[in-house]
Amino acid sequence: MNNSELINESLIALNVRAKTKDEALKKVANIAFNAGRVKSAKNYLDGLMERENTSTTGFGGGIAIPHAKIDEVLKPTITVIKLKEAVEWKAMDDKPVQLLIALAIPTKQEGTLHLKLLAKLSENLMEEEFTDSLLSANTENEIYQTITSIFE
Amino acid sequence: MNIVAVTACPAGVAHTYMAKKGLEKAAKKLGHKIKVETQGSMGIENEIKVKDLEKADLVIFAVDTKVEKANRFDDKTIHEVPVAAAVKNATKVIEDATAKL
């Protein structure tokens, strides 16, 4: 797999409407399913919610990194959603979440490249310069470019 | 101060590496040296060796899972926190740990 296979513009959605965290996660699951990345939107959604119930993935600054590692993932995937209005997330800083960077990870791994790239993405989420550019992006392409730039 | 740390989370994909970065940034800011071992889905990376432990003044575990090869740290006092603490405020984690020394 090359660097860009984890994400493409069909996996990025802006101005998404959701009233709750569950609705936002459902949008993520549907986008990943419609892009042919997971076998079942429901299984992915269940996985995301289960992880969320263990401990919050809202790490502060209005961003969350919901993720699920399940059998039904066809291809390791990053889905990005920017909500029209932020939703309550029980985040680490108690602030509502507007940007979701969601991961779908297959249980069975073929190589570790995608895991390395996801680790790199996670590390970059601790850098304000990176999160600021994601938060201020106005187009799918800007988000795509920002994320794939760290994989180069 | 020389710090060694281990980070680990259940999926081993996101928070393990966020916590690593958080601790590295905080240590730098506070003027400490740190080596962070990650125990994630790629296994143990940047493993803490005997020579690292010999010069370590402080051991931090930022983990939500059992630490692999934990017997390496048997002689050390370990400051253990949930992985989220190192993601949220790693500076506080290090400050709390050093205050206890």
Tab-separated table of C-alpha atoms in Angstrom, chain B residues 23-61:
chain	number	residue	atom	x	y	z
B	23	LEU	CA	5.927	13.124	27.033
B	24	GLU	CA	8.776	13.942	24.656
B	25	LYS	CA	7.556	17.496	24.172
B	26	ALA	CA	6.946	18.038	27.885
B	27	ALA	CA	10.356	16.633	28.862
B	28	LYS	CA	12.074	18.917	26.391
B	29	LYS	CA	10.157	21.908	27.691
B	30	LEU	CA	11.076	21.056	31.295
B	31	GLY	CA	14.715	20.480	30.423
B	32	HIS	CA	14.798	16.711	30.972
B	33	LYS	CA	16.090	13.899	28.808
B	34	ILE	CA	13.557	11.196	28.027
B	35	LYS	CA	13.403	7.891	26.214
B	36	VAL	CA	9.905	6.643	25.503
B	37	GLU	CA	9.230	3.014	24.670
B	38	THR	CA	5.946	2.324	22.878
B	39	GLN	CA	4.122	-0.950	23.333
B	40	GLY	CA	1.579	-0.730	20.534
B	41	SER	CA	0.214	-2.821	17.700
B	42	MET	CA	3.693	-2.944	16.172
B	43	GLY	CA	5.060	-4.479	19.364
B	44	ILE	CA	7.794	-2.936	21.474
B	45	GLU	CA	9.587	-0.048	19.789
B	46	ASN	CA	12.433	2.097	21.074
B	47	GLU	CA	12.948	-0.500	23.796
B	48	ILE	CA	14.342	0.601	27.134
B	49	LYS	CA	17.564	-1.296	27.730
B	50	VAL	CA	19.564	-2.041	30.853
B	51	LYS	CA	21.936	0.824	30.078
B	52	ASP	CA	18.982	3.233	29.832
B	53	LEU	CA	17.686	2.047	33.177
B	54	GLU	CA	21.080	2.381	34.833
B	55	LYS	CA	21.106	6.117	34.278
B	56	ALA	CA	17.372	6.680	34.694
B	57	ASP	CA	16.307	8.926	37.564
B	58	LEU	CA	12.639	8.391	36.938
B	59	VAL	CA	10.353	5.766	35.372
B	60	ILE	CA	6.927	6.721	34.054
B	61	PHE	CA	4.295	4.275	32.823
